[in-house]
Backbone atoms as SQL, in Angstrom:
CREATE TABLE atoms (id INTEGER PRIMARY KEY, chain TEXT, resi INTEGER, resn TEXT, atom TEXT, x REAL, y REAL, z REAL);
INSERT INTO atoms VALUES
  (1, 'A', 1, 'MET', 'N', 19.995, 211.864, 88.899),
  (2, 'A', 1, 'MET', 'CA', 21.200, 211.856, 89.199),
  (3, 'A', 1, 'MET', 'C', 21.621, 210.882, 90.408),
  (4, 'A', 2, 'ILE', 'N', 22.521, 209.656, 90.554),
  (5, 'A', 2, 'ILE', 'CA', 23.005, 209.161, 91.433),
  (6, 'A', 2, 'ILE', 'C', 23.682, 209.261, 92.602),
  (7, 'A', 3, 'ASP', 'N', 23.337, 208.948, 93.954),
  (8, 'A', 3, 'ASP', 'CA', 24.027, 209.651, 94.627),
  (9, 'A', 3, 'ASP', 'C', 24.974, 208.906, 95.296),
  (10, 'A', 4, 'PRO', 'N', 26.356, 209.444, 95.170),
  (11, 'A', 4, 'PRO', 'CA', 27.491, 209.168, 95.464),
  (12, 'A', 4, 'PRO', 'C', 27.302, 207.749, 96.513),
  (13, 'A', 5, 'ALA', 'N', 26.539, 208.492, 97.356),
  (14, 'A', 5, 'ALA', 'CA', 26.834, 207.659, 98.594),
  (15, 'A', 5, 'ALA', 'C', 26.080, 206.206, 98.692),
  (16, 'A', 6, 'ALA', 'N', 24.926, 206.475, 98.361),
  (17, 'A', 6, 'ALA', 'CA', 24.156, 204.840, 97.789),
  (18, 'A', 6, 'ALA', 'C', 25.154, 203.863, 97.586),
  (19, 'A', 7, 'PRO', 'N', 24.814, 202.566, 98.262),
  (20, 'A', 7, 'PRO', 'CA', 25.450, 201.580, 98.639),
  (21, 'A', 7, 'PRO', 'C', 25.255, 201.073, 96.366),
  (22, 'A', 8, 'ARG', 'N', 26.314, 200.403, 96.354),
  (23, 'A', 8, 'ARG', 'CA', 25.975, 199.838, 94.923),
  (24, 'A', 8, 'ARG', 'C', 26.598, 198.399, 95.106),
  (25, 'A', 9, 'SER', 'N', 25.968, 197.490, 94.184),
  (26, 'A', 9, 'SER', 'CA', 26.880, 196.147, 93.749),
  (27, 'A', 9, 'SER', 'C', 28.314, 196.032, 93.440),
  (28, 'A', 10, 'LEU', 'N', 28.661, 194.812, 93.831),
  (29, 'A', 10, 'LEU', 'CA', 30.366, 194.706, 93.012),
  (30, 'A', 10, 'LEU', 'C', 30.043, 194.523, 91.615),
  (31, 'A', 11, 'ALA', 'N', 29.476, 193.846, 90.740),
  (32, 'A', 11, 'ALA', 'CA', 28.737, 194.111, 89.512),
  (33, 'A', 11, 'ALA', 'C', 28.872, 195.634, 88.949),
  (34, 'A', 12, 'ALA', 'N', 28.156, 196.502, 89.540),
  (35, 'A', 12, 'ALA', 'CA', 27.961, 197.626, 89.015),
  (36, 'A', 12, 'ALA', 'C', 29.303, 198.665, 89.124),
  (37, 'A', 13, 'THR', 'N', 29.476, 198.370, 90.033),
  (38, 'A', 13, 'THR', 'CA', 30.902, 199.019, 89.949),
  (39, 'A', 13, 'THR', 'C', 32.104, 198.561, 89.600),
  (40, 'A', 14, 'PHE', 'N', 31.956, 197.721, 88.983),
  (41, 'A', 14, 'PHE', 'CA', 33.312, 196.510, 88.104),
  (42, 'A', 14, 'PHE', 'C', 33.001, 197.020, 86.552),
  (43, 'A', 15, 'LEU', 'N', 31.730, 197.388, 86.447),
  (44, 'A', 15, 'LEU', 'CA', 31.263, 197.433, 85.217),
  (45, 'A', 15, 'LEU', 'C', 30.945, 199.131, 84.849),
  (46, 'A', 16, 'GLN', 'N', 31.171, 200.020, 85.504),
  (47, 'A', 16, 'GLN', 'CA', 31.505, 201.283, 85.100),
  (48, 'A', 16, 'GLN', 'C', 32.336, 201.758, 83.803),
  (49, 'A', 17, 'PRO', 'N', 32.238, 202.516, 83.095),
  (50, 'A', 17, 'PRO', 'CA', 32.942, 202.728, 82.141),
  (51, 'A', 17, 'PRO', 'C', 34.563, 202.675, 82.310),
  (52, 'A', 18, 'ARG', 'N', 34.630, 203.929, 83.582),
  (53, 'A', 18, 'ARG', 'CA', 35.625, 203.817, 83.410),
  (54, 'A', 18, 'ARG', 'C', 36.479, 203.148, 84.558),
  (55, 'A', 19, 'VAL', 'N', 36.127, 202.230, 84.813),
  (56, 'A', 19, 'VAL', 'CA', 36.702, 201.019, 85.514),
  (57, 'A', 19, 'VAL', 'C', 37.335, 200.138, 85.023),
  (58, 'A', 20, 'LEU', 'N', 36.268, 200.501, 84.015),
  (59, 'A', 20, 'LEU', 'CA', 37.082, 199.343, 82.025),
  (60, 'A', 20, 'LEU', 'C', 38.044, 199.842, 82.285),
  (61, 'A', 21, 'VAL', 'N', 37.461, 200.862, 81.251),
  (62, 'A', 21, 'VAL', 'CA', 38.610, 201.582, 80.679),
  (63, 'A', 21, 'VAL', 'C', 40.041, 201.114, 81.200),
  (64, 'A', 22, 'MET', 'N', 40.198, 201.641, 83.195),
  (65, 'A', 22, 'MET', 'CA', 41.089, 201.770, 83.647),
  (66, 'A', 22, 'MET', 'C', 41.582, 199.792, 83.821),
  (67, 'A', 23, 'ALA', 'N', 40.870, 199.296, 83.573),
  (68, 'A', 23, 'ALA', 'CA', 41.370, 197.145, 84.057),
  (69, 'A', 23, 'ALA', 'C', 41.739, 197.392, 82.455),
  (70, 'A', 24, 'SER', 'N', 41.281, 197.495, 81.415),
  (71, 'A', 24, 'SER', 'CA', 41.923, 197.723, 80.289),
  (72, 'A', 24, 'SER', 'C', 43.225, 197.974, 79.784),
  (73, 'A', 25, 'LEU', 'N', 43.321, 199.058, 80.510),
  (74, 'A', 25, 'LEU', 'CA', 44.700, 199.857, 80.947),
  (75, 'A', 25, 'LEU', 'C', 45.767, 199.154, 81.277),
  (76, 'A', 26, 'GLY', 'N', 45.595, 199.091, 82.424),
  (77, 'A', 26, 'GLY', 'CA', 46.309, 197.903, 83.353),
  (78, 'A', 26, 'GLY', 'C', 46.675, 196.820, 82.729),
  (79, 'A', 27, 'PHE', 'N', 45.813, 195.880, 82.110),
  (80, 'A', 27, 'PHE', 'CA', 45.745, 194.831, 81.702),
  (81, 'A', 27, 'PHE', 'C', 46.875, 195.029, 80.227),
  (82, 'A', 28, 'ALA', 'N', 46.686, 196.018, 79.613),
  (83, 'A', 28, 'ALA', 'CA', 47.443, 195.504, 77.996),
  (84, 'A', 28, 'ALA', 'C', 48.937, 196.844, 78.627),
  (85, 'A', 29, 'SER', 'N', 49.046, 196.880, 79.580),
  (86, 'A', 29, 'SER', 'CA', 49.845, 197.637, 80.121),
  (87, 'A', 29, 'SER', 'C', 51.151, 196.238, 80.703),
  (88, 'A', 30, 'GLY', 'N', 50.618, 195.419, 81.258),
  (89, 'A', 30, 'GLY', 'CA', 51.115, 193.955, 82.183),
  (90, 'A', 30, 'GLY', 'C', 51.598, 192.798, 81.240),
  (91, 'A', 31, 'LEU', 'N', 50.975, 193.139, 79.948),
  (92, 'A', 31, 'LEU', 'CA', 51.133, 192.399, 78.733),
  (93, 'A', 31, 'LEU', 'C', 51.785, 191.879, 78.014),
  (94, 'A', 32, 'PRO', 'N', 52.523, 193.049, 77.494),
  (95, 'A', 32, 'PRO', 'CA', 54.165, 193.060, 77.062),
  (96, 'A', 32, 'PRO', 'C', 54.766, 192.387, 78.009),
  (97, 'A', 33, 'TYR', 'N', 55.349, 192.433, 79.086),
  (98, 'A', 33, 'TYR', 'CA', 56.277, 191.998, 80.223),
  (99, 'A', 33, 'TYR', 'C', 56.012, 190.662, 79.909),
  (100, 'A', 34, 'ALA', 'N', 54.639, 190.180, 80.645),
  (101, 'A', 34, 'ALA', 'CA', 53.964, 189.023, 80.462),
  (102, 'A', 34, 'ALA', 'C', 54.648, 188.131, 79.023),
  (103, 'A', 35, 'VAL', 'N', 54.872, 188.500, 78.046),
  (104, 'A', 35, 'VAL', 'CA', 54.349, 188.246, 76.653),
  (105, 'A', 35, 'VAL', 'C', 56.394, 187.486, 76.578),
  (106, 'A', 36, 'ALA', 'N', 56.962, 188.579, 77.180),
  (107, 'A', 36, 'ALA', 'CA', 58.326, 189.275, 76.449),
  (108, 'A', 36, 'ALA', 'C', 59.302, 187.974, 77.697),
  (109, 'A', 37, 'ASN', 'N', 58.856, 188.115, 78.681),
  (110, 'A', 37, 'ASN', 'CA', 59.156, 187.295, 79.490),
  (111, 'A', 37, 'ASN', 'C', 59.125, 185.316, 79.524),
  (112, 'A', 38, 'GLU', 'N', 57.939, 184.930, 79.413),
  (113, 'A', 38, 'GLU', 'CA', 58.003, 183.865, 78.929),
  (114, 'A', 38, 'GLU', 'C', 58.318, 183.484, 78.067),
  (115, 'A', 39, 'THR', 'N', 58.374, 184.336, 76.453),
  (116, 'A', 39, 'THR', 'CA', 58.717, 184.080, 75.553),
  (117, 'A', 39, 'THR', 'C', 60.209, 183.885, 75.332),
  (118, 'A', 40, 'GLY', 'N', 61.067, 184.985, 75.926),
  (119, 'A', 40, 'GLY', 'CA', 62.793, 184.783, 76.704),
  (120, 'A', 40, 'GLY', 'C', 62.772, 183.806, 77.245),
  (121, 'A', 41, 'THR', 'N', 62.042, 183.471, 78.315),
  (122, 'A', 41, 'THR', 'CA', 62.374, 182.008, 78.943),
  (123, 'A', 41, 'THR', 'C', 62.181, 180.893, 78.119),
  (124, 'A', 42, 'LEU', 'N', 61.558, 180.572, 77.383),
  (125, 'A', 42, 'LEU', 'CA', 61.481, 179.883, 76.027),
  (126, 'A', 42, 'LEU', 'C', 62.611, 179.704, 74.881),
  (127, 'A', 43, 'LEU', 'N', 62.970, 181.198, 74.839),
  (128, 'A', 43, 'LEU', 'CA', 64.214, 180.820, 73.734),
  (129, 'A', 43, 'LEU', 'C', 65.437, 180.471, 74.142),
  (130, 'A', 44, 'LEU', 'N', 65.768, 180.978, 75.507),
  (131, 'A', 44, 'LEU', 'CA', 66.767, 180.798, 76.371),
  (132, 'A', 44, 'LEU', 'C', 66.956, 179.239, 76.705),
  (133, 'A', 45, 'ALA', 'N', 65.776, 178.790, 76.711),
  (134, 'A', 45, 'ALA', 'CA', 65.514, 177.013, 77.425),
  (135, 'A', 45, 'ALA', 'C', 66.408, 176.063, 75.804),
  (136, 'A', 46, 'ASP', 'N', 65.518, 176.602, 74.681),
  (137, 'A', 46, 'ASP', 'CA', 65.531, 176.016, 73.847),
  (138, 'A', 46, 'ASP', 'C', 66.752, 176.730, 73.228),
  (139, 'A', 47, 'LEU', 'N', 67.705, 177.558, 73.482),
  (140, 'A', 47, 'LEU', 'CA', 69.393, 177.974, 73.012),
  (141, 'A', 47, 'LEU', 'C', 69.994, 176.599, 74.358),
  (142, 'A', 48, 'LYS', 'N', 69.845, 175.810, 74.403),
  (143, 'A', 48, 'LYS', 'CA', 69.804, 174.964, 75.874),
  (144, 'A', 48, 'LYS', 'C', 71.211, 175.725, 76.625),
  (145, 'A', 49, 'VAL', 'N', 70.353, 176.919, 76.911),
  (146, 'A', 49, 'VAL', 'CA', 71.056, 178.095, 78.280),
  (147, 'A', 49, 'VAL', 'C', 71.154, 177.600, 79.623),
  (148, 'A', 50, 'ASP', 'N', 71.966, 177.643, 80.065),
  (149, 'A', 50, 'ASP', 'CA', 71.501, 176.614, 81.798),
  (150, 'A', 50, 'ASP', 'C', 70.605, 176.939, 82.301),
  (151, 'A', 51, 'ARG', 'N', 69.948, 176.393, 83.208),
  (152, 'A', 51, 'ARG', 'CA', 69.172, 176.897, 83.907),
  (153, 'A', 51, 'ARG', 'C', 69.219, 177.771, 84.615),
  (154, 'A', 52, 'THR', 'N', 69.838, 177.205, 85.944),
  (155, 'A', 52, 'THR', 'CA', 70.213, 178.494, 86.657),
  (156, 'A', 52, 'THR', 'C', 70.919, 180.053, 86.177),
  (157, 'A', 53, 'ALA', 'N', 70.846, 179.731, 84.475),
  (158, 'A', 53, 'ALA', 'CA', 71.311, 181.355, 83.884),
  (159, 'A', 53, 'ALA', 'C', 69.854, 182.125, 84.185),
  (160, 'A', 54, 'ILE', 'N', 69.126, 181.174, 83.555),
  (161, 'A', 54, 'ILE', 'CA', 67.375, 181.591, 83.345),
  (162, 'A', 54, 'ILE', 'C', 67.066, 182.171, 84.654),
  (163, 'A', 55, 'GLY', 'N', 67.964, 181.395, 85.577),
  (164, 'A', 55, 'GLY', 'CA', 66.251, 181.526, 86.559),
  (165, 'A', 55, 'GLY', 'C', 67.438, 183.533, 86.893),
  (166, 'A', 56, 'VAL', 'N', 68.537, 183.261, 87.015),
  (167, 'A', 56, 'VAL', 'CA', 68.989, 184.866, 87.753),
  (168, 'A', 56, 'VAL', 'C', 68.428, 185.661, 86.918),
  (169, 'A', 57, 'ILE', 'N', 68.500, 185.311, 85.101),
  (170, 'A', 57, 'ILE', 'CA', 67.800, 186.550, 84.134),
  (171, 'A', 57, 'ILE', 'C', 66.635, 187.076, 84.467),
  (172, 'A', 58, 'GLY', 'N', 65.458, 185.780, 85.438),
  (173, 'A', 58, 'GLY', 'CA', 64.270, 186.389, 85.316),
  (174, 'A', 58, 'GLY', 'C', 64.264, 186.695, 86.929),
  (175, 'A', 59, 'ALA', 'N', 65.427, 186.376, 87.784),
  (176, 'A', 59, 'ALA', 'CA', 65.403, 187.153, 89.039),
  (177, 'A', 59, 'ALA', 'C', 65.784, 188.556, 88.585),
  (178, 'A', 60, 'ILE', 'N', 66.772, 189.079, 88.075),
  (179, 'A', 60, 'ILE', 'CA', 67.058, 190.617, 87.662),
  (180, 'A', 60, 'ILE', 'C', 65.805, 190.899, 87.078),
  (181, 'A', 61, 'SER', 'N', 65.157, 190.497, 86.084),
  (182, 'A', 61, 'SER', 'CA', 64.186, 191.128, 85.446),
  (183, 'A', 61, 'SER', 'C', 62.523, 191.589, 87.084),
  (184, 'A', 62, 'GLY', 'N', 62.837, 190.704, 87.828),
  (185, 'A', 62, 'GLY', 'CA', 61.531, 190.571, 88.495),
  (186, 'A', 62, 'GLY', 'C', 61.982, 191.734, 89.499),
  (187, 'A', 63, 'ILE', 'N', 62.301, 192.630, 89.529),
  (188, 'A', 63, 'ILE', 'CA', 62.841, 193.793, 90.481),
  (189, 'A', 63, 'ILE', 'C', 61.623, 194.927, 89.723),
  (190, 'A', 64, 'TYR', 'N', 61.008, 194.477, 88.562),
  (191, 'A', 64, 'TYR', 'CA', 59.505, 195.066, 88.308),
  (192, 'A', 64, 'TYR', 'C', 58.666, 195.066, 89.415),
  (193, 'A', 65, 'ALA', 'N', 58.564, 193.893, 89.843),
  (194, 'A', 65, 'ALA', 'CA', 57.414, 193.522, 90.895),
  (195, 'A', 65, 'ALA', 'C', 57.346, 193.795, 91.651),
  (196, 'A', 66, 'PHE', 'N', 59.027, 194.710, 92.531),
  (197, 'A', 66, 'PHE', 'CA', 58.895, 195.598, 94.277),
  (198, 'A', 66, 'PHE', 'C', 59.233, 196.833, 93.358),
  (199, 'A', 67, 'LYS', 'N', 57.956, 197.403, 91.804),
  (200, 'A', 67, 'LYS', 'CA', 59.041, 198.567, 91.770),
  (201, 'A', 67, 'LYS', 'C', 57.597, 199.590, 92.824),
  (202, 'A', 68, 'PHE', 'N', 56.718, 198.741, 93.568),
  (203, 'A', 68, 'PHE', 'CA', 55.455, 200.081, 94.878),
  (204, 'A', 68, 'PHE', 'C', 56.643, 200.508, 95.660),
  (205, 'A', 69, 'LEU', 'N', 58.037, 199.440, 95.826),
  (206, 'A', 69, 'LEU', 'CA', 58.859, 199.865, 96.730),
  (207, 'A', 69, 'LEU', 'C', 60.032, 201.256, 96.396),
  (208, 'A', 70, 'TRP', 'N', 59.880, 200.697, 95.105),
  (209, 'A', 70, 'TRP', 'CA', 61.570, 201.812, 94.990),
  (210, 'A', 70, 'TRP', 'C', 60.572, 203.394, 94.058),
  (211, 'A', 71, 'SER', 'N', 59.671, 202.988, 93.321),
  (212, 'A', 71, 'SER', 'CA', 59.175, 203.900, 92.571),
  (213, 'A', 71, 'SER', 'C', 58.887, 205.209, 93.752),
  (214, 'A', 72, 'PRO', 'N', 58.567, 205.893, 94.833),
  (215, 'A', 72, 'PRO', 'CA', 58.232, 206.485, 95.595),
  (216, 'A', 72, 'PRO', 'C', 59.956, 207.680, 95.095),
  (217, 'A', 73, 'LEU', 'N', 61.166, 206.616, 95.453),
  (218, 'A', 73, 'LEU', 'CA', 62.266, 207.379, 95.427),
  (219, 'A', 73, 'LEU', 'C', 62.538, 208.249, 93.994),
  (220, 'A', 74, 'VAL', 'N', 62.285, 207.452, 93.051),
  (221, 'A', 74, 'VAL', 'CA', 62.290, 208.092, 91.635),
  (222, 'A', 74, 'VAL', 'C', 61.145, 209.500, 91.671),
  (223, 'A', 75, 'ASP', 'N', 59.847, 209.439, 92.299),
  (224, 'A', 75, 'ASP', 'CA', 59.670, 210.074, 92.353),
  (225, 'A', 75, 'ASP', 'C', 59.472, 211.579, 92.601),
  (226, 'A', 76, 'ALA', 'N', 60.371, 211.212, 93.793),
  (227, 'A', 76, 'ALA', 'CA', 61.086, 212.320, 94.731),
  (228, 'A', 76, 'ALA', 'C', 61.955, 213.053, 94.616),
  (229, 'A', 77, 'ARG', 'N', 62.852, 212.660, 94.007),
  (230, 'A', 77, 'ARG', 'CA', 64.613, 212.730, 93.936),
  (231, 'A', 77, 'ARG', 'C', 64.748, 212.993, 92.251),
  (232, 'A', 78, 'PRO', 'N', 65.682, 214.228, 91.583),
  (233, 'A', 78, 'PRO', 'CA', 65.823, 213.699, 90.511),
  (234, 'A', 78, 'PRO', 'C', 67.330, 212.903, 90.691),
  (235, 'A', 79, 'VAL', 'N', 67.535, 212.293, 89.798),
  (236, 'A', 79, 'VAL', 'CA', 69.920, 211.929, 89.392),
  (237, 'A', 79, 'VAL', 'C', 70.288, 212.815, 89.124),
  (238, 'A', 80, 'PRO', 'N', 71.370, 212.318, 90.426),
  (239, 'A', 80, 'PRO', 'CA', 71.415, 213.539, 90.858),
  (240, 'A', 80, 'PRO', 'C', 72.940, 213.569, 89.433),
  (241, 'A', 81, 'GLY', 'N', 73.640, 214.771, 89.508),
  (242, 'A', 81, 'GLY', 'CA', 74.157, 215.085, 88.496),
  (243, 'A', 81, 'GLY', 'C', 73.641, 215.812, 86.938),
  (244, 'A', 82, 'LEU', 'N', 71.971, 215.458, 87.213),
  (245, 'A', 82, 'LEU', 'CA', 70.747, 215.821, 85.844),
  (246, 'A', 82, 'LEU', 'C', 69.893, 216.330, 86.183),
  (247, 'A', 83, 'GLY', 'N', 70.259, 217.145, 87.639),
  (248, 'A', 83, 'GLY', 'CA', 68.855, 217.356, 88.729),
  (249, 'A', 83, 'GLY', 'C', 68.462, 219.393, 87.585),
  (250, 'A', 84, 'ARG', 'N', 69.043, 219.674, 87.102),
  (251, 'A', 84, 'ARG', 'CA', 68.887, 220.680, 86.450),
  (252, 'A', 84, 'ARG', 'C', 67.960, 220.395, 85.379),
  (253, 'A', 85, 'PHE', 'N', 68.201, 219.173, 84.753),
  (254, 'A', 85, 'PHE', 'CA', 66.513, 218.802, 83.792),
  (255, 'A', 85, 'PHE', 'C', 65.418, 219.013, 84.356),
  (256, 'A', 86, 'GLY', 'N', 65.471, 218.938, 85.539),
  (257, 'A', 86, 'GLY', 'CA', 64.043, 218.799, 85.898),
  (258, 'A', 86, 'GLY', 'C', 63.968, 217.360, 86.599),
  (259, 'A', 87, 'LEU', 'N', 62.591, 216.473, 87.195),
  (260, 'A', 87, 'LEU', 'CA', 62.444, 215.364, 87.910),
  (261, 'A', 87, 'LEU', 'C', 62.317, 214.553, 86.806),
  (262, 'A', 88, 'ARG', 'N', 61.730, 215.118, 86.366),
  (263, 'A', 88, 'ARG', 'CA', 60.906, 213.722, 85.275),
  (264, 'A', 88, 'ARG', 'C', 61.987, 214.006, 84.149),
  (265, 'A', 89, 'ARG', 'N', 62.332, 214.805, 83.515),
  (266, 'A', 89, 'ARG', 'CA', 63.368, 214.108, 82.349),
  (267, 'A', 89, 'ARG', 'C', 64.882, 213.929, 83.044),
  (268, 'A', 90, 'SER', 'N', 65.104, 214.094, 83.868),
  (269, 'A', 90, 'SER', 'CA', 66.552, 213.762, 84.736),
  (270, 'A', 90, 'SER', 'C', 66.352, 212.020, 84.753),
  (271, 'A', 91, 'TRP', 'N', 65.060, 211.578, 85.135),
  (272, 'A', 91, 'TRP', 'CA', 64.916, 210.161, 84.518),
  (273, 'A', 91, 'TRP', 'C', 64.978, 209.805, 83.570),
  (274, 'A', 92, 'LEU', 'N', 64.407, 210.492, 82.318),
  (275, 'A', 92, 'LEU', 'CA', 64.126, 210.242, 81.197),
  (276, 'A', 92, 'LEU', 'C', 65.219, 210.270, 80.597),
  (277, 'A', 93, 'LEU', 'N', 66.319, 210.805, 81.352),
  (278, 'A', 93, 'LEU', 'CA', 67.721, 210.945, 80.158),
  (279, 'A', 93, 'LEU', 'C', 68.440, 209.510, 80.858),
  (280, 'A', 94, 'ALA', 'N', 68.080, 209.294, 81.915),
  (281, 'A', 94, 'ALA', 'CA', 69.088, 208.328, 83.327),
  (282, 'A', 94, 'ALA', 'C', 68.918, 207.301, 82.343),
  (283, 'A', 95, 'THR', 'N', 67.639, 206.947, 82.175),
  (284, 'A', 95, 'THR', 'CA', 66.768, 205.689, 81.806),
  (285, 'A', 95, 'THR', 'C', 67.264, 205.487, 79.924),
  (286, 'A', 96, 'GLN', 'N', 66.902, 206.557, 79.462),
  (287, 'A', 96, 'GLN', 'CA', 66.416, 206.361, 78.173),
  (288, 'A', 96, 'GLN', 'C', 67.621, 206.453, 77.246),
  (289, 'A', 97, 'LEU', 'N', 68.307, 207.353, 77.530),
  (290, 'A', 97, 'LEU', 'CA', 70.090, 207.402, 76.932),
  (291, 'A', 97, 'LEU', 'C', 70.849, 206.587, 76.914),
  (292, 'A', 98, 'PRO', 'N', 70.978, 205.475, 77.837),
  (293, 'A', 98, 'PRO', 'CA', 71.841, 204.571, 78.169),
  (294, 'A', 98, 'PRO', 'C', 70.661, 203.251, 77.216),
  (295, 'A', 99, 'MET', 'N', 69.986, 203.465, 77.107),
  (296, 'A', 99, 'MET', 'CA', 68.509, 202.548, 76.855),
  (297, 'A', 99, 'MET', 'C', 69.169, 202.390, 75.135),
  (298, 'A', 100, 'ALA', 'N', 69.073, 203.918, 74.898),
  (299, 'A', 100, 'ALA', 'CA', 69.534, 204.262, 73.010),
  (300, 'A', 100, 'ALA', 'C', 70.468, 203.487, 72.499),
  (301, 'A', 101, 'ILE', 'N', 71.517, 204.055, 73.371),
  (302, 'A', 101, 'ILE', 'CA', 73.330, 203.269, 73.259),
  (303, 'A', 101, 'ILE', 'C', 73.330, 201.934, 73.038),
  (304, 'A', 102, 'LEU', 'N', 72.508, 201.128, 73.842),
  (305, 'A', 102, 'LEU', 'CA', 72.743, 199.718, 74.118),
  (306, 'A', 102, 'LEU', 'C', 71.692, 198.786, 72.439),
  (307, 'A', 103, 'ILE', 'N', 71.302, 199.911, 72.471),
  (308, 'A', 103, 'ILE', 'CA', 70.128, 199.046, 71.537),
  (309, 'A', 103, 'ILE', 'C', 70.794, 199.509, 70.100);
């Protein structure tokens, strides 16, 4: 058995199966956003959309970069008016329902 207090090399730490799985999941979760963002920007430029409009759209989607600031608020409080459904379900209803209607 490996002593958890024993020092490890950086490579040995990153090559552990758990770390590799989490790194793969992190990469896979960020990849669709990056692909959609780049593809959307190129598509809008190809459609001759004004560069300022493309920049504004990019800035709006950039709120994801600040998720670490607003996500604790989402985790701590239910959506006003939907609190009877519980914390998680209230946020699911508040986000998924409008998206389904818009789609």
